[in-house]
mmCIF file with all atom_site columns, C-alpha atoms in Angstrom:
data_model
loop_
_atom_site.group_PDB
_atom_site.id
_atom_site.type_symbol
_atom_site.label_atom_id
_atom_site.label_alt_id
_atom_site.label_comp_id
_atom_site.label_asym_id
_atom_site.label_entity_id
_atom_site.label_seq_id
_atom_site.pdbx_PDB_ins_code
_atom_site.Cartn_x
_atom_site.Cartn_y
_atom_site.Cartn_z
_atom_site.occupancy
_atom_site.B_iso_or_equiv
_atom_site.pdbx_formal_charge
_atom_site.auth_seq_id
_atom_site.auth_comp_id
_atom_site.auth_asym_id
_atom_site.auth_atom_id
_atom_site.pdbx_PDB_model_num
ATOM 1   C CA . UNK A 1 1   ? -77.431 92.404  173.043 1.00 0.00 ? 1   UNK A CA 1
ATOM 2   C CA . UNK A 1 2   ? -77.030 94.987  170.339 1.00 0.00 ? 2   UNK A CA 1
ATOM 3   C CA . UNK A 1 3   ? -73.604 95.078  168.733 1.00 0.00 ? 3   UNK A CA 1
ATOM 4   C CA . UNK A 1 4   ? -71.973 96.316  165.576 1.00 0.00 ? 4   UNK A CA 1
ATOM 5   C CA . UNK A 1 5   ? -68.991 94.642  163.942 1.00 0.00 ? 5   UNK A CA 1
ATOM 6   C CA . UNK A 1 6   ? -66.612 96.019  161.352 1.00 0.00 ? 6   UNK A CA 1
ATOM 7   C CA . UNK A 1 7   ? -63.875 94.219  159.458 1.00 0.00 ? 7   UNK A CA 1
ATOM 8   C CA . UNK A 1 8   ? -61.144 94.304  158.614 1.00 0.00 ? 8   UNK A CA 1
ATOM 9   C CA . UNK A 1 9   ? -59.866 96.483  161.451 1.00 0.00 ? 9   UNK A CA 1
ATOM 10  C CA . UNK A 1 10  ? -56.859 97.625  159.438 1.00 0.00 ? 10  UNK A CA 1
ATOM 11  C CA . UNK A 1 11  ? -56.070 97.460  155.758 1.00 0.00 ? 11  UNK A CA 1
ATOM 12  C CA . UNK A 1 12  ? -53.156 98.587  153.587 1.00 0.00 ? 12  UNK A CA 1
ATOM 13  C CA . UNK A 1 13  ? -53.933 98.698  149.892 1.00 0.00 ? 13  UNK A CA 1
ATOM 14  C CA . UNK A 1 14  ? -52.109 99.978  146.782 1.00 0.00 ? 14  UNK A CA 1
ATOM 15  C CA . UNK A 1 15  ? -53.554 102.765 144.669 1.00 0.00 ? 15  UNK A CA 1
ATOM 16  C CA . UNK A 1 16  ? -55.919 101.390 142.045 1.00 0.00 ? 16  UNK A CA 1
ATOM 17  C CA . UNK A 1 17  ? -56.833 98.259  143.990 1.00 0.00 ? 17  UNK A CA 1
ATOM 18  C CA . UNK A 1 18  ? -60.417 97.397  144.985 1.00 0.00 ? 18  UNK A CA 1
ATOM 19  C CA . UNK A 1 19  ? -61.875 97.793  148.459 1.00 0.00 ? 19  UNK A CA 1
ATOM 20  C CA . UNK A 1 20  ? -64.539 96.053  150.490 1.00 0.00 ? 20  UNK A CA 1
ATOM 21  C CA . UNK A 1 21  ? -65.302 96.998  154.089 1.00 0.00 ? 21  UNK A CA 1
ATOM 22  C CA . UNK A 1 22  ? -68.051 95.161  155.879 1.00 0.00 ? 22  UNK A CA 1
ATOM 23  C CA . UNK A 1 23  ? -70.337 96.133  158.725 1.00 0.00 ? 23  UNK A CA 1
ATOM 24  C CA . UNK A 1 24  ? -72.807 93.865  160.494 1.00 0.00 ? 24  UNK A CA 1
ATOM 25  C CA . UNK A 1 25  ? -75.294 94.773  163.189 1.00 0.00 ? 25  UNK A CA 1
ATOM 26  C CA . UNK A 1 26  ? -76.693 92.266  165.679 1.00 0.00 ? 26  UNK A CA 1
ATOM 27  C CA . UNK A 1 27  ? -79.588 92.455  168.079 1.00 0.00 ? 27  UNK A CA 1
ATOM 28  C CA . UNK A 1 28  ? -81.837 94.726  166.073 1.00 0.00 ? 28  UNK A CA 1
ATOM 29  C CA . UNK A 1 29  ? -83.878 94.662  162.903 1.00 0.00 ? 29  UNK A CA 1
ATOM 30  C CA . UNK A 1 30  ? -84.324 97.163  160.086 1.00 0.00 ? 30  UNK A CA 1
ATOM 31  C CA . UNK A 1 31  ? -81.750 99.604  161.462 1.00 0.00 ? 31  UNK A CA 1
ATOM 32  C CA . UNK A 1 32  ? -80.758 102.844 159.748 1.00 0.00 ? 32  UNK A CA 1
ATOM 33  C CA . UNK A 1 33  ? -77.097 102.315 158.871 1.00 0.00 ? 33  UNK A CA 1
ATOM 34  C CA . UNK A 1 34  ? -74.363 104.849 158.144 1.00 0.00 ? 34  UNK A CA 1
ATOM 35  C CA . UNK A 1 35  ? -70.821 104.999 156.798 1.00 0.00 ? 35  UNK A CA 1
ATOM 36  C CA . UNK A 1 36  ? -68.636 107.858 157.995 1.00 0.00 ? 36  UNK A CA 1
ATOM 37  C CA . UNK A 1 37  ? -65.038 108.634 157.083 1.00 0.00 ? 37  UNK A CA 1
ATOM 38  C CA . UNK A 1 38  ? -62.558 110.369 159.315 1.00 0.00 ? 38  UNK A CA 1
ATOM 39  C CA . UNK A 1 39  ? -59.301 111.687 157.870 1.00 0.00 ? 39  UNK A CA 1
ATOM 40  C CA . UNK A 1 40  ? -56.328 111.898 160.247 1.00 0.00 ? 40  UNK A CA 1
ATOM 41  C CA . UNK A 1 41  ? -56.955 114.553 162.905 1.00 0.00 ? 41  UNK A CA 1
ATOM 42  C CA . UNK A 1 42  ? -60.226 115.584 161.317 1.00 0.00 ? 42  UNK A CA 1
ATOM 43  C CA . UNK A 1 43  ? -63.952 115.316 161.953 1.00 0.00 ? 43  UNK A CA 1
ATOM 44  C CA . UNK A 1 44  ? -66.484 112.803 160.703 1.00 0.00 ? 44  UNK A CA 1
ATOM 45  C CA . UNK A 1 45  ? -67.763 113.039 157.162 1.00 0.00 ? 45  UNK A CA 1
ATOM 46  C CA . UNK A 1 46  ? -70.988 111.241 156.283 1.00 0.00 ? 46  UNK A CA 1
ATOM 47  C CA . UNK A 1 47  ? -70.540 109.118 153.161 1.00 0.00 ? 47  UNK A CA 1
ATOM 48  C CA . UNK A 1 48  ? -73.652 106.948 152.857 1.00 0.00 ? 48  UNK A CA 1
ATOM 49  C CA . UNK A 1 49  ? -76.722 106.021 154.806 1.00 0.00 ? 49  UNK A CA 1
ATOM 50  C CA . UNK A 1 50  ? -79.336 103.349 154.319 1.00 0.00 ? 50  UNK A CA 1
ATOM 51  C CA . UNK A 1 51  ? -82.854 103.022 155.650 1.00 0.00 ? 51  UNK A CA 1
ATOM 52  C CA . UNK A 1 52  ? -83.386 99.510  154.318 1.00 0.00 ? 52  UNK A CA 1
ATOM 53  C CA . UNK A 1 53  ? -82.231 96.724  152.008 1.00 0.00 ? 53  UNK A CA 1
ATOM 54  C CA . UNK A 1 54  ? -80.963 98.106  148.675 1.00 0.00 ? 54  UNK A CA 1
ATOM 55  C CA . UNK A 1 55  ? -81.864 101.654 149.792 1.00 0.00 ? 55  UNK A CA 1
ATOM 56  C CA . UNK A 1 56  ? -78.703 103.769 149.760 1.00 0.00 ? 56  UNK A CA 1
ATOM 57  C CA . UNK A 1 57  ? -78.298 107.534 149.936 1.00 0.00 ? 57  UNK A CA 1
ATOM 58  C CA . UNK A 1 58  ? -74.989 109.114 149.007 1.00 0.00 ? 58  UNK A CA 1
ATOM 59  C CA . UNK A 1 59  ? -73.922 112.305 150.691 1.00 0.00 ? 59  UNK A CA 1
ATOM 60  C CA . UNK A 1 60  ? -70.770 113.135 148.744 1.00 0.00 ? 60  UNK A CA 1
ATOM 61  C CA . UNK A 1 61  ? -69.612 112.355 145.192 1.00 0.00 ? 61  UNK A CA 1
ATOM 62  C CA . UNK A 1 62  ? -66.598 110.057 145.225 1.00 0.00 ? 62  UNK A CA 1
ATOM 63  C CA . UNK A 1 63  ? -65.230 106.811 143.891 1.00 0.00 ? 63  UNK A CA 1
ATOM 64  C CA . UNK A 1 64  ? -66.775 104.869 146.770 1.00 0.00 ? 64  UNK A CA 1
ATOM 65  C CA . UNK A 1 65  ? -70.067 102.997 146.744 1.00 0.00 ? 65  UNK A CA 1
ATOM 66  C CA . UNK A 1 66  ? -72.194 101.274 149.337 1.00 0.00 ? 66  UNK A CA 1
ATOM 67  C CA . UNK A 1 67  ? -74.531 98.311  149.265 1.00 0.00 ? 67  UNK A CA 1
ATOM 68  C CA . UNK A 1 68  ? -76.954 96.738  151.674 1.00 0.00 ? 68  UNK A CA 1
ATOM 69  C CA . UNK A 1 69  ? -77.607 93.181  150.520 1.00 0.00 ? 69  UNK A CA 1
ATOM 70  C CA . UNK A 1 70  ? -79.161 92.120  153.842 1.00 0.00 ? 70  UNK A CA 1
ATOM 71  C CA . UNK A 1 71  ? -81.059 93.921  156.580 1.00 0.00 ? 71  UNK A CA 1
ATOM 72  C CA . UNK A 1 72  ? -78.130 93.997  158.981 1.00 0.00 ? 72  UNK A CA 1
ATOM 73  C CA . UNK A 1 73  ? -75.216 94.166  156.549 1.00 0.00 ? 73  UNK A CA 1
ATOM 74  C CA . UNK A 1 74  ? -73.729 97.316  155.087 1.00 0.00 ? 74  UNK A CA 1
ATOM 75  C CA . UNK A 1 75  ? -70.767 97.192  152.705 1.00 0.00 ? 75  UNK A CA 1
ATOM 76  C CA . UNK A 1 76  ? -68.477 99.992  151.548 1.00 0.00 ? 76  UNK A CA 1
ATOM 77  C CA . UNK A 1 77  ? -66.671 99.362  148.276 1.00 0.00 ? 77  UNK A CA 1
ATOM 78  C CA . UNK A 1 78  ? -64.416 100.867 145.679 1.00 0.00 ? 78  UNK A CA 1
ATOM 79  C CA . UNK A 1 79  ? -63.291 99.563  142.305 1.00 0.00 ? 79  UNK A CA 1
ATOM 80  C CA . UNK A 1 80  ? -60.070 101.629 142.287 1.00 0.00 ? 80  UNK A CA 1
ATOM 81  C CA . UNK A 1 81  ? -58.688 103.232 145.410 1.00 0.00 ? 81  UNK A CA 1
ATOM 82  C CA . UNK A 1 82  ? -57.128 106.694 145.450 1.00 0.00 ? 82  UNK A CA 1
ATOM 83  C CA . UNK A 1 83  ? -54.538 108.013 147.893 1.00 0.00 ? 83  UNK A CA 1
ATOM 84  C CA . UNK A 1 84  ? -57.202 110.373 149.239 1.00 0.00 ? 84  UNK A CA 1
ATOM 85  C CA . UNK A 1 85  ? -59.339 107.394 150.267 1.00 0.00 ? 85  UNK A CA 1
ATOM 86  C CA . UNK A 1 86  ? -57.022 106.747 153.217 1.00 0.00 ? 86  UNK A CA 1
ATOM 87  C CA . UNK A 1 87  ? -58.755 107.259 156.527 1.00 0.00 ? 87  UNK A CA 1
ATOM 88  C CA . UNK A 1 88  ? -60.696 105.743 159.369 1.00 0.00 ? 88  UNK A CA 1
ATOM 89  C CA . UNK A 1 89  ? -64.043 104.348 158.234 1.00 0.00 ? 89  UNK A CA 1
ATOM 90  C CA . UNK A 1 90  ? -66.809 104.082 160.769 1.00 0.00 ? 90  UNK A CA 1
ATOM 91  C CA . UNK A 1 91  ? -70.073 102.218 160.482 1.00 0.00 ? 91  UNK A CA 1
ATOM 92  C CA . UNK A 1 92  ? -72.930 103.288 162.722 1.00 0.00 ? 92  UNK A CA 1
ATOM 93  C CA . UNK A 1 93  ? -76.606 102.681 163.378 1.00 0.00 ? 93  UNK A CA 1
ATOM 94  C CA . UNK A 1 94  ? -79.311 104.647 165.128 1.00 0.00 ? 94  UNK A CA 1
ATOM 95  C CA . UNK A 1 95  ? -79.747 103.148 168.560 1.00 0.00 ? 95  UNK A CA 1
ATOM 96  C CA . UNK A 1 96  ? -82.496 105.442 169.857 1.00 0.00 ? 96  UNK A CA 1
ATOM 97  C CA . UNK A 1 97  ? -85.388 106.162 167.546 1.00 0.00 ? 97  UNK A CA 1
ATOM 98  C CA . UNK A 1 98  ? -86.471 109.777 167.074 1.00 0.00 ? 98  UNK A CA 1
ATOM 99  C CA . UNK A 1 99  ? -83.170 111.130 168.344 1.00 0.00 ? 99  UNK A CA 1
ATOM 100 C CA . UNK A 1 100 ? -80.571 110.390 165.717 1.00 0.00 ? 100 UNK A CA 1
ATOM 101 C CA . UNK A 1 101 ? -78.170 109.036 168.352 1.00 0.00 ? 101 UNK A CA 1
ATOM 102 C CA . UNK A 1 102 ? -75.647 106.892 166.554 1.00 0.00 ? 102 UNK A CA 1
ATOM 103 C CA . UNK A 1 103 ? -73.867 103.869 167.937 1.00 0.00 ? 103 UNK A CA 1
ATOM 104 C CA . UNK A 1 104 ? -70.522 103.360 166.232 1.00 0.00 ? 104 UNK A CA 1
ATOM 105 C CA . UNK A 1 105 ? -68.438 100.337 165.405 1.00 0.00 ? 105 UNK A CA 1
ATOM 106 C CA . UNK A 1 106 ? -64.739 100.183 166.206 1.00 0.00 ? 106 UNK A CA 1
ATOM 107 C CA . UNK A 1 107 ? -63.772 101.362 162.749 1.00 0.00 ? 107 UNK A CA 1
ATOM 108 C CA . UNK A 1 108 ? -61.619 100.170 159.861 1.00 0.00 ? 108 UNK A CA 1
ATOM 109 C CA . UNK A 1 109 ? -58.354 101.993 159.232 1.00 0.00 ? 109 UNK A CA 1
ATOM 110 C CA . UNK A 1 110 ? -57.477 102.119 155.538 1.00 0.00 ? 110 UNK A CA 1
ATOM 111 C CA . UNK A 1 111 ? -54.070 103.197 154.267 1.00 0.00 ? 111 UNK A CA 1
ATOM 112 C CA . UNK A 1 112 ? -53.681 103.594 150.533 1.00 0.00 ? 112 UNK A CA 1
ATOM 113 C CA . UNK A 1 113 ? -50.068 103.593 149.311 1.00 0.00 ? 113 UNK A CA 1
ATOM 114 C CA . UNK B 2 1   ? -74.451 125.469 154.461 1.00 0.00 ? 1   UNK B CA 1
ATOM 115 C CA . UNK B 2 2   ? -75.607 124.619 157.954 1.00 0.00 ? 2   UNK B CA 1
ATOM 116 C CA . UNK B 2 3   ? -72.851 123.313 160.125 1.00 0.00 ? 3   UNK B CA 1
ATOM 117 C CA . UNK B 2 4   ? -71.733 122.574 163.638 1.00 0.00 ? 4   UNK B CA 1
ATOM 118 C CA . UNK B 2 5   ? -68.372 123.980 164.636 1.00 0.00 ? 5   UNK B CA 1
ATOM 119 C CA . UNK B 2 6   ? -66.094 124.313 167.609 1.00 0.00 ? 6   UNK B CA 1
ATOM 120 C CA . UNK B 2 7   ? -64.404 127.343 169.149 1.00 0.00 ? 7   UNK B CA 1
ATOM 121 C CA . UNK B 2 8   ? -61.272 125.542 170.387 1.00 0.00 ? 8   UNK B CA 1
ATOM 122 C CA . UNK B 2 9   ? -59.476 122.783 168.511 1.00 0.00 ? 9   UNK B CA 1
ATOM 123 C CA . UNK B 2 10  ? -57.232 121.786 171.475 1.00 0.00 ? 10  UNK B CA 1
ATOM 124 C CA . UNK B 2 11  ? -57.559 122.035 175.230 1.00 0.00 ? 11  UNK B CA 1
ATOM 125 C CA . UNK B 2 12  ? -55.019 121.143 177.929 1.00 0.00 ? 12  UNK B CA 1
ATOM 126 C CA . UNK B 2 13  ? -56.111 120.920 181.557 1.00 0.00 ? 13  UNK B CA 1
ATOM 127 C CA . UNK B 2 14  ? -54.540 119.841 184.812 1.00 0.00 ? 14  UNK B CA 1
ATOM 128 C CA . UNK B 2 15  ? -55.789 116.641 186.351 1.00 0.00 ? 15  UNK B CA 1
ATOM 129 C CA . UNK B 2 16  ? -58.517 117.451 188.840 1.00 0.00 ? 16  UNK B CA 1
ATOM 130 C CA . UNK B 2 17  ? -59.532 120.705 187.185 1.00 0.00 ? 17  UNK B CA 1
ATOM 131 C CA . UNK B 2 18  ? -62.816 121.187 185.382 1.00 0.00 ? 18  UNK B CA 1
ATOM 132 C CA . UNK B 2 19  ? -62.875 121.168 181.560 1.00 0.00 ? 19  UNK B CA 1
ATOM 133 C CA . UNK B 2 20  ? -65.200 123.111 179.318 1.00 0.00 ? 20  UNK B CA 1
ATOM 134 C CA . UNK B 2 21  ? -65.479 122.258 175.639 1.00 0.00 ? 21  UNK B CA 1
ATOM 135 C CA . UNK B 2 22  ? -67.525 124.589 173.461 1.00 0.00 ? 22  UNK B CA 1
ATOM 136 C CA . UNK B 2 23  ? -69.472 124.146 170.263 1.00 0.00 ? 23  UNK B CA 1
ATOM 137 C CA . UNK B 2 24  ? -71.390 126.555 168.025 1.00 0.00 ? 24  UNK B CA 1
ATOM 138 C CA . UNK B 2 25  ? -74.165 125.418 165.737 1.00 0.00 ? 25  UNK B CA 1
ATOM 139 C CA . UNK B 2 26  ? -75.869 127.310 162.958 1.00 0.00 ? 26  UNK B CA 1
ATOM 140 C CA . UNK B 2 27  ? -78.982 125.271 162.164 1.00 0.00 ? 27  UNK B CA 1
ATOM 141 C CA . UNK B 2 28  ? -81.697 126.813 164.301 1.00 0.00 ? 28  UNK B CA 1
ATOM 142 C CA . UNK B 2 29  ? -84.021 123.931 163.367 1.00 0.00 ? 29  UNK B CA 1
ATOM 143 C CA . UNK B 2 30  ? -81.813 121.352 165.106 1.00 0.00 ? 30  UNK B CA 1
ATOM 144 C CA . UNK B 2 31  ? -83.570 119.976 168.145 1.00 0.00 ? 31  UNK B CA 1
ATOM 145 C CA . UNK B 2 32  ? -81.269 117.266 169.388 1.00 0.00 ? 32  UNK B CA 1
ATOM 146 C CA . UNK B 2 33  ? -77.608 117.519 170.328 1.00 0.00 ? 33  UNK B CA 1
ATOM 147 C CA . UNK B 2 34  ? -75.073 114.931 171.358 1.00 0.00 ? 34  UNK B CA 1
ATOM 148 C CA . UNK B 2 35  ? -71.546 114.886 172.689 1.00 0.00 ? 35  UNK B CA 1
ATOM 149 C CA . UNK B 2 36  ? -69.268 112.033 171.700 1.00 0.00 ? 36  UNK B CA 1
ATOM 150 C CA . UNK B 2 37  ? -65.864 111.008 173.030 1.00 0.00 ? 37  UNK B CA 1
ATOM 151 C CA . UNK B 2 38  ? -63.371 109.360 170.713 1.00 0.00 ? 38  UNK B CA 1
ATOM 152 C CA . UNK B 2 39  ? -60.251 107.697 172.045 1.00 0.00 ? 39  UNK B CA 1
ATOM 153 C CA . UNK B 2 40  ? -57.340 107.065 169.737 1.00 0.00 ? 40  UNK B CA 1
ATOM 154 C CA . UNK B 2 41  ? -58.049 104.324 167.196 1.00 0.00 ? 41  UNK B CA 1
ATOM 155 C CA . UNK B 2 42  ? -61.604 103.741 168.369 1.00 0.00 ? 42  UNK B CA 1
ATOM 156 C CA . UNK B 2 43  ? -65.071 104.701 167.264 1.00 0.00 ? 43  UNK B CA 1
ATOM 157 C CA . UNK B 2 44  ? -66.858 107.633 168.956 1.00 0.00 ? 44  UNK B CA 1
ATOM 158 C CA . UNK B 2 45  ? -68.761 106.809 172.118 1.00 0.00 ? 45  UNK B CA 1
ATOM 159 C CA . UNK B 2 46  ? -71.900 108.537 173.315 1.00 0.00 ? 46  UNK B CA 1
ATOM 160 C CA . UNK B 2 47  ? -71.415 110.736 176.374 1.00 0.00 ? 47  UNK B CA 1
ATOM 161 C CA . UNK B 2 48  ? -74.561 112.769 176.866 1.00 0.00 ? 48  UNK B CA 1
ATOM 162 C CA . UNK B 2 49  ? -77.380 114.262 174.865 1.00 0.00 ? 49  UNK B CA 1
ATOM 163 C CA . UNK B 2 50  ? -79.835 117.114 175.212 1.00 0.00 ? 50  UNK B CA 1
ATOM 164 C CA . UNK B 2 51  ? -83.021 118.157 173.476 1.00 0.00 ? 51  UNK B CA 1
ATOM 165 C CA . UNK B 2 52  ? -83.784 121.700 172.479 1.00 0.00 ? 52  UNK B CA 1
ATOM 166 C CA . UNK B 2 53  ? -86.544 122.003 175.096 1.00 0.00 ? 53  UNK B CA 1
ATOM 167 C CA . UNK B 2 54  ? -83.886 121.825 177.815 1.00 0.00 ? 54  UNK B CA 1
ATOM 168 C CA . UNK B 2 55  ? -80.985 124.119 178.654 1.00 0.00 ? 55  UNK B CA 1
ATOM 169 C CA . UNK B 2 56  ? -79.028 121.854 180.972 1.00 0.00 ? 56  UNK B CA 1
ATOM 170 C CA . UNK B 2 57  ? -78.568 118.160 181.516 1.00 0.00 ? 57  UNK B CA 1
ATOM 171 C CA . UNK B 2 58  ? -76.263 116.402 183.948 1.00 0.00 ? 58  UNK B CA 1
ATOM 172 C CA . UNK B 2 59  ? -74.644 113.003 183.865 1.00 0.00 ? 59  UNK B CA 1
ATOM 173 C CA . UNK B 2 60  ? -71.885 111.406 185.842 1.00 0.00 ? 60  UNK B CA 1
ATOM 174 C CA . UNK B 2 61  ? -69.168 114.117 186.053 1.00 0.00 ? 61  UNK B CA 1
ATOM 175 C CA . UNK B 2 62  ? -70.453 115.682 182.825 1.00 0.00 ? 62  UNK B CA 1
ATOM 176 C CA . UNK B 2 63  ? -72.911 118.480 182.179 1.00 0.00 ? 63  UNK B CA 1
ATOM 177 C CA . UNK B 2 64  ? -74.180 119.719 178.842 1.00 0.00 ? 64  UNK B CA 1
ATOM 178 C CA . UNK B 2 65  ? -75.453 123.271 178.522 1.00 0.00 ? 65  UNK B CA 1
ATOM 179 C CA . UNK B 2 66  ? -77.514 124.512 175.606 1.00 0.00 ? 66  UNK B CA 1
ATOM 180 C CA . UNK B 2 67  ? -78.023 128.192 174.833 1.00 0.00 ? 67  UNK B CA 1
ATOM 181 C CA . UNK B 2 68  ? -80.454 128.415 171.942 1.00 0.00 ? 68  UNK B CA 1
ATOM 182 C CA . UNK B 2 69  ? -80.337 132.207 171.873 1.00 0.00 ? 69  UNK B CA 1
ATOM 183 C CA . UNK B 2 70  ? -76.733 132.218 170.716 1.00 0.00 ? 70  UNK B CA 1
ATOM 184 C CA . UNK B 2 71  ? -76.758 128.690 169.304 1.00 0.00 ? 71  UNK B CA 1
ATOM 185 C CA . UNK B 2 72  ? -74.078 127.471 171.663 1.00 0.00 ? 72  UNK B CA 1
ATOM 186 C CA . UNK B 2 73  ? -73.478 124.084 173.235 1.00 0.00 ? 73  UNK B CA 1
ATOM 187 C CA . UNK B 2 74  ? -70.913 123.211 175.875 1.00 0.00 ? 74  UNK B CA 1
ATOM 188 C CA . UNK B 2 75  ? -69.669 120.114 177.637 1.00 0.00 ? 75  UNK B CA 1
ATOM 189 C CA . UNK B 2 76  ? -68.360 120.462 181.158 1.00 0.00 ? 76  UNK B CA 1
ATOM 190 C CA . UNK B 2 77  ? -66.275 117.694 182.706 1.00 0.00 ? 77  UNK B CA 1
ATOM 191 C CA . UNK B 2 78  ? -65.781 117.889 186.458 1.00 0.00 ? 78  UNK B CA 1
ATOM 192 C CA . UNK B 2 79  ? -62.550 116.768 188.107 1.00 0.00 ? 79  UNK B CA 1
ATOM 193 C CA . UNK B 2 80  ? -60.918 115.866 184.817 1.00 0.00 ? 80  UNK B CA 1
ATOM 194 C CA . UNK B 2 81  ? -59.003 112.594 184.862 1.00 0.00 ? 81  UNK B CA 1
ATOM 195 C CA . UNK B 2 82  ? -56.272 111.202 182.584 1.00 0.00 ? 82  UNK B CA 1
ATOM 196 C CA . UNK B 2 83  ? -58.846 108.814 181.138 1.00 0.00 ? 83  UNK B CA 1
ATOM 197 C CA . UNK B 2 84  ? -60.780 111.805 179.843 1.00 0.00 ? 84  UNK B CA 1
ATOM 198 C CA . UNK B 2 85  ? -58.027 112.528 177.317 1.00 0.00 ? 85  UNK B CA 1
ATOM 199 C CA . UNK B 2 86  ? -59.653 112.116 173.918 1.00 0.00 ? 86  UNK B CA 1
ATOM 200 C CA . UNK B 2 87  ? -61.223 114.030 171.050 1.00 0.00 ? 87  UNK B CA 1
ATOM 201 C CA . UNK B 2 88  ? -64.697 115.320 171.799 1.00 0.00 ? 88  UNK B CA 1
ATOM 202 C CA . UNK B 2 89  ? -67.285 115.927 169.085 1.00 0.00 ? 89  UNK B CA 1
ATOM 203 C CA . UNK B 2 90  ? -70.580 117.715 169.250 1.00 0.00 ? 90  UNK B CA 1
ATOM 204 C CA . UNK B 2 91  ? -73.288 116.686 166.812 1.00 0.00 ? 91  UNK B CA 1
ATOM 205 C CA . UNK B 2 92  ? -76.774 117.868 165.926 1.00 0.00 ? 92  UNK B CA 1
ATOM 206 C CA . UNK B 2 93  ? -79.840 116.497 164.250 1.00 0.00 ? 93  UNK B CA 1
ATOM 207 C CA . UNK B 2 94  ? -83.392 117.540 163.476 1.00 0.00 ? 94  UNK B CA 1
ATOM 208 C CA . UNK B 2 95  ? -86.136 115.327 164.910 1.00 0.00 ? 95  UNK B CA 1
ATOM 209 C CA . UNK B 2 96  ? -83.919 112.287 164.513 1.00 0.00 ? 96  UNK B CA 1
ATOM 210 C CA . UNK B 2 97  ? -84.831 112.121 160.852 1.00 0.00 ? 97  UNK B CA 1
ATOM 211 C CA . UNK B 2 98  ? -81.693 113.639 159.481 1.00 0.00 ? 98  UNK B CA 1
ATOM 212 C CA . UNK B 2 99  ? -78.223 112.132 159.799 1.00 0.00 ? 99  UNK B CA 1
ATOM 213 C CA . UNK B 2 100 ? -76.126 113.593 162.584 1.00 0.00 ? 100 UNK B CA 1
ATOM 214 C CA . UNK B 2 101 ? -73.902 116.497 161.559 1.00 0.00 ? 101 UNK B CA 1
ATOM 215 C CA . UNK B 2 102 ? -70.625 116.513 163.462 1.00 0.00 ? 102 UNK B CA 1
ATOM 216 C CA . UNK B 2 103 ? -68.355 119.336 164.464 1.00 0.00 ? 103 UNK B CA 1
ATOM 217 C CA . UNK B 2 104 ? -64.623 119.158 163.794 1.00 0.00 ? 104 UNK B CA 1
ATOM 218 C CA . UNK B 2 105 ? -63.701 117.990 167.279 1.00 0.00 ? 105 UNK B CA 1
ATOM 219 C CA . UNK B 2 106 ? -61.672 119.258 170.230 1.00 0.00 ? 106 UNK B CA 1
ATOM 220 C CA . UNK B 2 107 ? -58.705 117.337 171.547 1.00 0.00 ? 107 UNK B CA 1
ATOM 221 C CA . UNK B 2 108 ? -58.618 117.295 175.338 1.00 0.00 ? 108 UNK B CA 1
ATOM 222 C CA . UNK B 2 109 ? -55.249 116.573 176.947 1.00 0.00 ? 109 UNK B CA 1
ATOM 223 C CA . UNK B 2 110 ? -55.116 115.986 180.679 1.00 0.00 ? 110 UNK B CA 1
ATOM 224 C CA . UNK B 2 111 ? -51.835 116.855 182.370 1.00 0.00 ? 111 UNK B CA 1
ATOM 225 C CA . UNK B 2 112 ? -51.066 114.667 185.367 1.00 0.00 ? 112 UNK B CA 1
#
C-alpha cells in the first residue's frame, strides 16, 4: 500500500539550532514530493518540491533547504532556526497523475523557542 | 499574483443542518480543484475533486459546485455531523503540472 511517513512528529528546538525533518514514501516510485508549512491558524505555504533525486525547486526564499538523496526520501533542513520557523510542516506526494491531487503525511510540529 | 481565497474564515452550523463553504479563485487557467479537510494536529485529507469541464460532482454527503463564470467553488456538506468539525481548504492546479495552490481555509464548527 502507498503510505507517507514523517518524523519526528513533534520537535522543540532553540533559536539558532539546526533542523532535520524527514519524509519517506512507500509503495510508489519516482513520486513528485512536496514540503508545505502551515503557521498556526493559517493556510498551507509551499516551500519546496522535487520531481526526482537531487532535483529541488524552492518556492520562497528562507533559511530552510531541502534535499532528496533517494527516490522516496525528502528532507527539510536548516542550519540555524529562527523563531519564525515555528509551524506545522507537511510532506506530500502526488497520488493521482495529471491531477495534482496531493496525499499528505501526518505532519511534524516544530516549535522554536 | 494568482491566488485561491475564501469568503468566510469561520462557519458554525447546527448538527443536522447543511453546510456550505465557499471559495473564490482567480486563475482562470486552473482546471482542477480539490477540497481538503484538516482535523486538528493532522495532515489535510482529500474530500472531493472536480475538473473544469464539470460544474457539479457528488460524493458521500458532500457536493462540490464549480461556477467558472464567476470563478467560484463551493463545498456542500449534507446533514452536518460533529465529526465534520475541521478546517476546510480549497486548492487549485493547472493540468496537474503545477503545485497545488491552497486557499486560507475555513473553520467549520458543528454545534450539537
